[in-house]
Amino acid sequence: MAIRACLGLMILLVFSSTISTALFEDQVGLADWHQKYIGKVKHAIFHTQKTGRKRVVVSTEENVVASLDLRTGDIFWRHVLGKIDRIDQVDITLGKYVVTLSSGGSILRAWNLPDGQMIWESILQVSAPSKSLLHVPANMNVGKDNLILVFGGSSIHALSSTDGQIVWRKELSTNSLEIQQVFQPHESDIIYALGFIGSSEFVAYYVNYKTGEVLQQSKASFKSGFCGEASLASDDVVVALDASRTYLVSISFRNGVINFQQIYIPDLIPEFSGKATLLPSKYNGILAVDIASSIVLLRVKGVNELEIIEKINYPSAISDALPLSKEQQAFAILQHDESRIHFKVKFDTDLTSEVLKETIQMYGQRGNIEKVFINNYMRTDRTHGFRVLVVMEDHSLLLVQQGEIVWSREDGLASIVDSTTSELPVEKEGVSVAEVEHSLFEWLKGHFLKLKGTLMLASPDEVAAIQAIRLKSFEKNKMTRDHNGFRKLIIVLTRAGKVLALHTGDGRVVWSVLLPVLRKSETCGNPFALNVYQWQVPHHHAMHENPSVLVVGRCGHNFDAPGIFSIVDAYTGKVHNSLVLEHSVRHIMPFPLTDSTEQHLHIVIDDNLHAHLYPKTSDSVKIFLDEMPNIYWYSVEVGKNIIKGYSLEIKGEQDMAENVFQPKELWSIVFPCESETIALTATRKMNEIVHTQAKIVADQDVMYKYISKNILFVATVAPKASGEIGSATPEEAWLYAYLIDTVSGRILHRVSHQGAQGPIHAVVSENWVVYHYFNLRAHRHEMSVIEIYDQSREDNKDVWKLVLGKHNLTAPISSYSKPEVTVKSQSYFFTHSVKSMAVTATAKGITSKQLLIGTIGDQVLALDKRFLDPRRSVNPTQSEKEEGIIPLTDSLPIVPQSYVTHALQVEGLRGIVTTPAKLESTTLVFSYGVDLFFTRIAPSRTYDSLTEDFSYALLLLTIVALVAALLVTWALSEKKELREKWR
Amino acid sequence: MSEGWCCGRSLALFALVILLPIWIARGFQSDELLQDDEEFGLEGGRPAAGPKPSTNPVRSPIRRRPDLDPPSGSADSNSVQFSLEHNLGGSEFSPAGTFTARLKSWSHGGQTLTKLRFSRNALTEGEKRAFERLLKEDGHYTIRVPSNVLNPSGEDYVISSVRARCIPRESLDEHFVIHTDGVNIIAVNYGSAGACRYPRLLRYPAKWSFTSYTVLKNSEQAPRTPTFAEELLAGEDGLGEGVKPPEKSFWAKYWMYLVPLGFIVMNAMTQAMNMPEEQQVAGQSTSQGQVAQRAPTTATTTAVRRR
């Protein structure tokens, strides 16, 4: 009986082990989550007809055009245009097509409003990418041949809105023309196009809408010049700013006669100082000027008469005008007051009174309002109701209606700059977990359902219930550390300067903070988020403290701009400390060393190559000084084609007092400018763990991996071939791959690939590097692998030496020794072009590795490292086969089941981050772009744990049944024996 | 000192005479400096002056020609000279030796450096003292050469450093690996001739003279991806099937029948079933899992086990 049970169990195990590495349909969403975002909204277009009323079409800074549900904020459809395909403008035409103008006015596309399918696409010939304008004539009778006008560079294109055909094209034959305003007076066939030529000439064109004929053209130059902003005040007056931004210039152009009229802004607004900005708005006779402290609304009464209507103090925002009728327009004003926002709607006919006045309570860290888009709707009582779409400083999007935030989208997550992970707190005694745990009955019920499912007895309803239980497992969403290390916090830094903590269980935002130092201020005009590092990871000492992360930024895009530090609590998001540094930030080197409070030491290299130590405590300085002779660093100067290596030294007392260290140049590698330019550098992850140096190959032989944390992979390409694929012939293109030791500056290996060019992507791990490039000769992408082995330990294979103790296994390795290395390499064709590459990382480094490749289709493909083994041969021997060497093929296979992202796409994929779980077999994978995707993968399958779906109930049931059967048979046999004896 | 010199010189001459044919015979076989070559007794050797046809790699013994002022770039279009400068802990670099190389022009217009030879200047007393100080404080000994040897601009230098304590042995043993691309020097790997043990102990050389080994390295081509003919691929697949152990494929094909069969057999038999049979079943069942998965999965499991 026991044997049978054993066998039954074995069979069960066999069945479960035949499950492939891919997911089953019902496993989607168990360990992974996917979040869709669109990015910071630039334009929003509301549609007023039919079902379109429920939607808003937006275009964003991530080059997404999307249609959102106005009731919930969900995405109906969206399209992510390429990274270089910047959206200039978006509009709706014919009441059913969304038109987008992108790539500097050279691509016009129409998308179907209900489902987002592309209707047509037109490529326009634009001399040079410049500011471009899209003009979709309003109030047209549907059915008439509607033209869409595109002004870009010095030309006007008119396209049919039904099929995108170019109807006419007009060259205005003027260089450096920038059209600022286009408008069409009601019921006329004439288009007015107003713009500047160069910086000092104003020009007005009157163009026939149907034929493109220029009916009239008038120019006039203005000697103090324009700054390039203009706002249309009425049908014949446009207001511009002069070059110094202190004069308003009202320009009248009635009947082709141009008149300038200057108005000194301080005369109009006495408290004005600094520079003014015109807010783009289209009001009847109203002008909005942004002066440093507030927004001023001016009414244009005549050519030289302006009148202040209202001053709105900062922080505030004002929307475009929304035409309600022919005479009346409405616009919204939003004003901050601490955590509240005052929302006012006014008609341009009556500016003194408000149509609507609401106050909204704003929760959370969202910063100031950046943009407002107004929309109206019919209330139940037939009056006008208004709602606004608000873009906040942290790039989130809110819909405000009836004094409430109806929905909000955390769209800052579409522009993640960097990420790190943090462990969750340990589950403490006394902390009640009853709320999150099921009761015993629930637990049993769940398992009973699962059992039914396994035995295929469940009804469809029950199957759904099982799936719901699995997806909503409380276990994975708990806020405490788990045994397997699956639950963590992913701490991300977004471009807006917001730090968010995402739970790995379901991707919810646990906390978020918009860092005050990364917001625009007087001291720091253009802050810019760079990186996030682990600052404090308490484990031995300071166990009671929360871990914290260090956020690094910079004031402005130049390397010499002062740096910004901010230390944030990883559990609560509380900002512990933030400061603007006195020096700039060029590199940051986190050290594995920690001080007594478990704060990691960080070295900041400034623009003058001076090193600054943080934290600035005497404790950390002491630890650092002990290690200083063994600290080396390098800098890659891409523009100069030089890589330099440095050590640190102290010169003088002042340095010592300020903890500033001077660089001492130790080595340099100079790539010849005429034949090579640095295309890419890659290093190993500092926290990567390698299980063993020895690699057992066929026939019980041993090879020793050359494992050095100081390996730098550098790829250089021919300067001619540094552009896009196809810009160079195969003869002109080559690629050099280098392996460099960053302590001594030795080139360990240098190899050339003729006829190869970038874009290059590389990943370095253990003793190997895999890089991806384009092979011009074969017209295919290629992936190469270089593995580097240490020869100096080869002698240790001699058993006698080991016995006699003459081995060098325990001798420390010095980078200054002459390296004795051998290199094995191989190249394979690969079908996809690659957006990003990463490698799996596990806790102990035992599990075999997989490469994670972000493909051009925005998916993540897991490719086993064994396919990229340089030792693959055409006919592997029996022993090599046993080792797991795959026969050589010229291209790498793409197994459809090995997509980590299964059916999903991580739109705009930019990065893949891997983090080891505590369970050795498992790696956590977080990939980000416009979307976020998280999952956990087991490159060698979960050999060290039962799967989550393992039916304990079935096991229990089997055992119970077995015991029962045992008892019954025992009783029966007893009875039988008794009967035998009586016989 | 001078006697030792002479002795060394004749020894070196002797060694050269003996070794020259061997080098020529070896031709261009290897770029690597072999450890055994140290035994040839070139330390401190001073061969007769005058260019000798040496091959690549060149291991030139030191030559002391302090009178030779190294001109940067040579009038002779076929040979080029560039100087090695060193820094003994201060901020200034001073001349320390001269490299001489032959310029080889190719038919396609490129030029490459070949036949590199090196002569080291003798250490002056001041330099010796500085070197001793470096040894004491475990400092860096830094050298540099111009990155463009044809027209050194005086700006771009290729720099390399080593801990001074790595160099002393019998004499001061140094090893240069010069990576070139055409006439440009990309990098110089400078270091001790062998291992540099850590912790580095303070040790003074017996002889305060340099023994230099130089290797010139050009880039190598990456191995090309083999392009397979379709037939080859197909044929190989067929071959792979054939080679497979028949027992395995048998199991792979019929396991689904055999397992129930095993059940039936087992049911039919009494409790006195013997163990070997069970083992067999167990053993087979794992192999079935692998076969069903085809190559990738099989290997994943084995790969893990192998580590």
CSV table of C-alpha atoms in Angstrom, one decimal, chain A residues 264-555:
chain,number,residue,atom,x,y,z
A,264,TYR,CA,6.1,99.3,-21.1
A,265,ILE,CA,4.9,96.6,-18.8
A,266,PRO,CA,5.9,98.4,-15.5
A,267,ASP,CA,3.7,101.3,-16.6
A,268,LEU,CA,0.8,98.9,-16.7
A,269,ILE,CA,1.7,96.7,-13.8
A,270,PRO,CA,3.7,98.7,-11.3
A,271,GLU,CA,5.0,95.7,-9.3
A,272,PHE,CA,6.4,94.0,-12.4
A,273,SER,CA,10.0,93.2,-12.5
A,274,GLY,CA,12.0,90.6,-14.4
A,275,LYS,CA,10.6,89.0,-17.4
A,276,ALA,CA,7.2,88.4,-18.7
A,277,THR,CA,5.7,85.4,-20.6
A,278,LEU,CA,2.6,85.4,-22.7
A,279,LEU,CA,0.3,82.6,-21.9
A,280,PRO,CA,-1.0,80.9,-25.0
A,281,SER,CA,-4.7,81.5,-24.9
A,282,LYS,CA,-7.4,82.4,-27.4
A,283,TYR,CA,-9.8,84.8,-25.8
A,284,ASN,CA,-11.8,87.6,-27.3
A,285,GLY,CA,-9.9,90.7,-26.5
A,286,ILE,CA,-8.3,89.3,-23.4
A,287,LEU,CA,-4.6,88.7,-22.9
A,288,ALA,CA,-2.9,86.6,-20.2
A,289,VAL,CA,0.6,87.7,-19.1
A,290,ASP,CA,2.7,85.7,-16.7
A,291,ILE,CA,4.9,87.9,-14.7
A,292,ALA,CA,7.1,86.3,-12.1
A,293,SER,CA,4.7,86.4,-9.2
A,294,SER,CA,1.3,86.2,-10.8
A,295,ILE,CA,-0.8,86.0,-13.9
A,296,VAL,CA,-2.3,89.2,-15.1
A,297,LEU,CA,-5.4,89.3,-17.3
A,298,LEU,CA,-5.5,92.3,-19.6
A,299,ARG,CA,-8.3,93.5,-21.8
A,300,VAL,CA,-7.3,94.8,-25.2
A,301,LYS,CA,-9.5,97.7,-25.9
A,302,GLY,CA,-7.7,99.1,-28.8
A,303,VAL,CA,-4.3,99.0,-30.4
A,304,ASN,CA,-2.7,101.1,-27.7
A,305,GLU,CA,-5.1,100.6,-24.8
A,306,LEU,CA,-4.7,97.8,-22.4
A,307,GLU,CA,-6.5,97.5,-19.1
A,308,ILE,CA,-5.8,95.2,-16.2
A,309,ILE,CA,-8.8,93.1,-15.3
A,310,GLU,CA,-7.5,90.8,-12.7
A,311,LYS,CA,-4.4,89.7,-11.0
A,312,ILE,CA,-4.1,86.1,-10.0
A,313,ASN,CA,-1.4,85.3,-7.5
A,314,TYR,CA,0.8,82.3,-7.8
A,315,PRO,CA,0.6,79.4,-7.7
A,316,SER,CA,-2.2,79.3,-10.1
A,317,ALA,CA,-3.1,78.2,-13.6
A,318,ILE,CA,-5.5,79.4,-16.3
A,319,SER,CA,-7.2,77.5,-19.0
A,320,ASP,CA,-7.8,78.2,-22.6
A,321,ALA,CA,-11.1,79.7,-23.6
A,322,LEU,CA,-14.0,77.4,-24.2
A,323,PRO,CA,-16.5,78.8,-26.6
A,324,LEU,CA,-20.1,78.3,-25.4
A,325,SER,CA,-21.8,80.3,-28.0
A,326,LYS,CA,-20.8,82.7,-30.7
A,327,GLU,CA,-20.4,85.6,-28.3
A,328,GLN,CA,-19.5,83.9,-25.1
A,329,GLN,CA,-16.5,82.0,-24.0
A,330,ALA,CA,-15.7,80.5,-20.6
A,331,PHE,CA,-12.4,79.9,-19.0
A,332,ALA,CA,-11.2,78.4,-15.7
A,333,ILE,CA,-8.9,79.8,-13.1
A,334,LEU,CA,-7.3,77.5,-10.5
A,335,GLN,CA,-5.6,78.9,-7.6
A,336,HIS,CA,-3.7,77.2,-4.8
A,337,ASP,CA,-4.2,77.9,-1.2
A,338,GLU,CA,-2.2,75.6,1.0
A,339,SER,CA,-3.8,72.2,0.4
A,340,ARG,CA,-6.9,73.6,-1.2
A,341,ILE,CA,-7.6,74.6,-4.7
A,342,HIS,CA,-10.0,77.3,-5.6
A,343,PHE,CA,-11.7,76.7,-8.9
A,344,LYS,CA,-13.4,79.5,-10.7
A,345,VAL,CA,-15.1,79.7,-14.1
A,346,LYS,CA,-15.7,83.0,-15.7
A,347,PHE,CA,-17.2,84.2,-19.0
A,348,ASP,CA,-15.2,86.6,-21.0
A,349,THR,CA,-18.2,88.8,-21.4
A,350,ASP,CA,-18.5,89.4,-17.7
A,351,LEU,CA,-15.2,89.2,-15.9
A,352,THR,CA,-16.2,90.6,-12.6
A,353,SER,CA,-18.5,87.7,-11.6
A,354,GLU,CA,-17.9,84.0,-11.4
A,355,VAL,CA,-20.1,81.5,-13.0
A,356,LEU,CA,-18.8,78.8,-10.8
A,357,LYS,CA,-16.8,78.8,-7.7
A,358,GLU,CA,-15.6,75.6,-6.0
A,359,THR,CA,-13.0,74.7,-3.5
A,360,ILE,CA,-11.3,71.4,-3.7
A,361,GLN,CA,-9.3,69.7,-1.0
A,362,MET,CA,-6.1,68.3,-2.4
A,363,TYR,CA,-4.5,65.3,-0.7
A,364,GLY,CA,-1.1,63.8,-1.2
A,365,GLN,CA,2.0,65.1,-2.7
A,366,ARG,CA,1.2,66.6,-6.0
A,367,GLY,CA,2.8,70.0,-6.0
A,368,ASN,CA,1.4,72.9,-8.0
A,369,ILE,CA,-1.0,73.0,-10.9
A,370,GLU,CA,0.8,73.1,-14.2
A,371,LYS,CA,-2.0,73.0,-16.7
A,372,VAL,CA,-5.7,73.2,-16.9
A,373,PHE,CA,-8.1,72.1,-19.6
A,374,ILE,CA,-11.7,73.1,-19.3
A,375,ASN,CA,-14.7,71.2,-20.5
A,376,ASN,CA,-18.5,71.9,-20.2
A,377,TYR,CA,-21.5,69.7,-19.9
A,378,MET,CA,-25.2,70.0,-19.6
A,379,ARG,CA,-26.4,69.7,-16.1
A,380,THR,CA,-29.7,68.0,-15.3
A,381,ASP,CA,-31.3,71.4,-14.9
A,382,ARG,CA,-30.1,72.5,-18.4
A,383,THR,CA,-27.5,74.9,-17.2
A,384,HIS,CA,-23.8,74.8,-18.0
A,385,GLY,CA,-21.7,72.6,-15.9
A,386,PHE,CA,-17.9,72.7,-16.0
A,387,ARG,CA,-15.2,70.3,-15.3
A,388,VAL,CA,-11.5,70.6,-15.6
A,389,LEU,CA,-8.7,68.3,-16.3
A,390,VAL,CA,-5.7,69.3,-14.2
A,391,VAL,CA,-2.1,68.4,-14.8
A,392,MET,CA,-0.1,68.7,-11.6
A,393,GLU,CA,3.6,69.3,-11.0
A,394,ASP,CA,4.3,65.6,-10.4
A,395,HIS,CA,2.8,64.9,-13.8
A,396,SER,CA,-0.4,63.4,-12.4
A,397,LEU,CA,-3.7,64.0,-14.1
A,398,LEU,CA,-6.9,64.8,-12.2
A,399,LEU,CA,-10.4,65.4,-13.2
A,400,VAL,CA,-12.3,67.9,-11.1
A,401,GLN,CA,-16.0,68.2,-11.2
A,402,GLN,CA,-18.5,69.5,-8.6
A,403,GLY,CA,-15.8,70.4,-6.2
A,404,GLU,CA,-14.4,66.9,-6.1
A,405,ILE,CA,-11.6,65.0,-7.6
A,406,VAL,CA,-13.4,62.4,-9.6
A,407,TRP,CA,-10.4,60.5,-10.6
A,408,SER,CA,-6.6,60.8,-10.6
A,409,ARG,CA,-3.9,59.1,-12.6
A,410,GLU,CA,-0.3,58.8,-11.3
A,411,ASP,CA,1.2,59.5,-14.7
A,412,GLY,CA,4.5,60.5,-13.3
A,413,LEU,CA,5.3,56.8,-13.3
A,414,ALA,CA,5.6,56.9,-17.1
A,415,SER,CA,8.9,58.7,-16.7
A,416,ILE,CA,10.9,56.7,-14.2
A,417,VAL,CA,14.5,57.8,-14.0
A,418,ASP,CA,15.9,55.2,-11.6
A,419,SER,CA,14.8,52.6,-9.2
A,420,THR,CA,15.9,50.6,-6.2
A,421,THR,CA,14.3,48.1,-3.9
A,422,SER,CA,13.8,48.0,-0.2
A,423,GLU,CA,12.9,45.2,2.2
A,424,LEU,CA,9.6,45.5,4.0
A,425,PRO,CA,9.6,45.5,7.8
A,426,VAL,CA,9.8,42.2,9.7
A,427,GLU,CA,6.6,40.8,11.0
A,428,LYS,CA,6.6,41.6,14.7
A,429,GLU,CA,5.0,39.7,17.6
A,430,GLY,CA,2.0,41.4,18.8
A,431,VAL,CA,1.1,43.0,15.5
A,432,SER,CA,-2.2,41.7,14.6
A,433,VAL,CA,-2.3,39.9,11.4
A,434,ALA,CA,-5.9,38.7,11.9
A,435,GLU,CA,-7.3,41.2,9.4
A,436,VAL,CA,-5.1,40.0,6.6
A,437,GLU,CA,-5.2,36.3,7.4
A,438,HIS,CA,-8.2,34.2,6.5
A,439,SER,CA,-10.0,32.4,9.2
A,440,LEU,CA,-9.4,28.7,9.3
A,441,PHE,CA,-12.7,28.0,7.8
A,442,GLU,CA,-12.0,30.4,4.9
A,443,TRP,CA,-8.7,28.7,4.4
A,444,LEU,CA,-10.2,25.3,4.3
A,445,LYS,CA,-12.9,26.5,2.0
A,446,GLY,CA,-10.4,27.9,-0.4
A,447,HIS,CA,-8.4,24.7,-0.4
A,448,PHE,CA,-11.6,22.7,-0.9
A,449,LEU,CA,-12.4,24.8,-3.9
A,450,LYS,CA,-8.9,24.4,-5.3
A,451,LEU,CA,-9.2,20.7,-4.8
A,452,LYS,CA,-12.4,20.7,-6.7
A,453,GLY,CA,-10.7,22.6,-9.4
A,454,THR,CA,-7.8,20.1,-9.5
A,455,LEU,CA,-10.2,17.2,-9.8
A,456,MET,CA,-12.2,19.1,-12.5
A,457,LEU,CA,-15.4,19.0,-10.5
A,458,ALA,CA,-15.8,22.7,-10.2
A,459,SER,CA,-18.6,24.6,-11.9
A,460,PRO,CA,-17.7,27.7,-14.0
A,461,ASP,CA,-18.7,29.9,-11.1
A,462,GLU,CA,-16.4,28.1,-8.8
A,463,VAL,CA,-13.6,28.3,-11.3
A,464,ALA,CA,-14.0,32.0,-11.3
A,465,ALA,CA,-14.1,32.1,-7.6
A,466,ILE,CA,-10.8,30.1,-7.4
A,467,GLN,CA,-9.2,32.5,-9.9
A,468,ALA,CA,-10.4,35.4,-7.8
A,469,ILE,CA,-8.9,33.9,-4.7
A,470,ARG,CA,-5.6,33.3,-6.3
A,471,LEU,CA,-5.4,36.8,-7.8
A,472,LYS,CA,-6.4,38.5,-4.6
A,473,SER,CA,-4.2,36.5,-2.3
A,474,PHE,CA,-3.8,38.5,0.8
A,475,GLU,CA,-0.5,36.8,1.3
A,476,LYS,CA,1.2,38.6,-1.4
A,477,ASN,CA,0.0,42.1,-0.5
A,478,LYS,CA,1.0,42.1,3.1
A,479,MET,CA,3.2,44.9,4.3
A,480,THR,CA,5.7,42.6,6.0
A,481,ARG,CA,8.7,40.7,4.9
A,482,ASP,CA,8.0,37.2,3.7
A,483,HIS,CA,10.0,34.1,3.9
A,484,ASN,CA,10.8,33.9,0.2
A,485,GLY,CA,11.7,37.5,-0.2
A,486,PHE,CA,9.0,38.1,-2.9
A,487,ARG,CA,7.4,41.0,-1.1
A,488,LYS,CA,9.5,44.1,-1.4
A,489,LEU,CA,9.1,47.8,-2.0
A,490,ILE,CA,10.3,49.1,-5.4
A,491,ILE,CA,11.3,52.7,-4.9
A,492,VAL,CA,11.2,54.7,-8.1
A,493,LEU,CA,12.3,58.2,-8.9
A,494,THR,CA,10.4,60.0,-11.6
A,495,ARG,CA,11.5,62.8,-13.8
A,496,ALA,CA,9.2,65.2,-12.0
A,497,GLY,CA,11.3,64.6,-8.8
A,498,LYS,CA,8.7,62.4,-7.1
A,499,VAL,CA,9.7,59.3,-5.2
A,500,LEU,CA,7.1,56.5,-5.1
A,501,ALA,CA,7.2,53.2,-3.3
A,502,LEU,CA,5.4,50.4,-5.2
A,503,HIS,CA,4.5,47.1,-3.5
A,504,THR,CA,5.7,44.1,-5.5
A,505,GLY,CA,2.6,42.2,-4.7
A,506,ASP,CA,0.1,44.2,-6.7
A,507,GLY,CA,2.0,47.4,-7.7
A,508,ARG,CA,0.0,49.7,-5.6
A,509,VAL,CA,1.7,53.0,-4.5
A,510,VAL,CA,2.5,52.6,-0.8
A,511,TRP,CA,3.7,56.1,-0.3
A,512,SER,CA,4.8,58.9,-2.6
A,513,VAL,CA,6.6,62.2,-1.9
A,514,LEU,CA,7.3,65.1,-4.2
A,515,LEU,CA,10.8,66.1,-3.0
A,516,PRO,CA,10.8,69.8,-2.1
A,517,VAL,CA,14.5,70.1,-3.2
A,518,LEU,CA,13.6,68.8,-6.6
A,519,ARG,CA,11.0,71.4,-7.2
A,520,LYS,CA,11.6,74.7,-8.9
A,521,SER,CA,12.7,77.3,-6.5
A,522,GLU,CA,14.7,80.5,-6.5
A,523,THR,CA,18.0,78.8,-5.6
A,524,CYS,CA,17.5,76.0,-8.1
A,525,GLY,CA,15.7,77.1,-11.3
A,526,ASN,CA,15.8,73.9,-13.2
A,527,PRO,CA,16.2,70.9,-10.9
A,528,PHE,CA,16.6,67.5,-12.5
A,529,ALA,CA,16.4,64.1,-10.8
A,530,LEU,CA,19.3,61.7,-11.4
A,531,ASN,CA,19.5,58.6,-9.4
A,532,VAL,CA,18.3,56.8,-6.3
A,533,TYR,CA,20.6,54.8,-4.1
A,534,GLN,CA,20.2,52.7,-0.9
A,535,TRP,CA,21.5,54.9,1.8
A,536,GLN,CA,20.8,52.9,5.0
A,537,VAL,CA,20.0,49.2,5.1
A,538,PRO,CA,19.7,48.3,8.7
A,539,HIS,CA,20.4,44.7,9.6
A,540,HIS,CA,22.9,44.2,12.4
A,541,HIS,CA,23.1,47.5,14.2
A,542,ALA,CA,20.3,50.0,14.2
A,543,MET,CA,17.8,47.3,13.5
A,544,HIS,CA,15.0,49.5,14.9
A,545,GLU,CA,15.6,52.1,12.3
A,546,ASN,CA,13.8,52.2,9.0
A,547,PRO,CA,15.9,51.8,5.9
A,548,SER,CA,16.3,54.9,3.8
A,549,VAL,CA,17.2,55.8,0.2
A,550,LEU,CA,19.3,58.6,-1.1
A,551,VAL,CA,17.9,60.6,-4.0
A,552,VAL,CA,20.4,62.6,-6.1
A,553,GLY,CA,19.6,65.4,-8.4
A,554,ARG,CA,21.2,68.3,-10.0
A,555,CYS,CA,20.2,72.0,-10.4
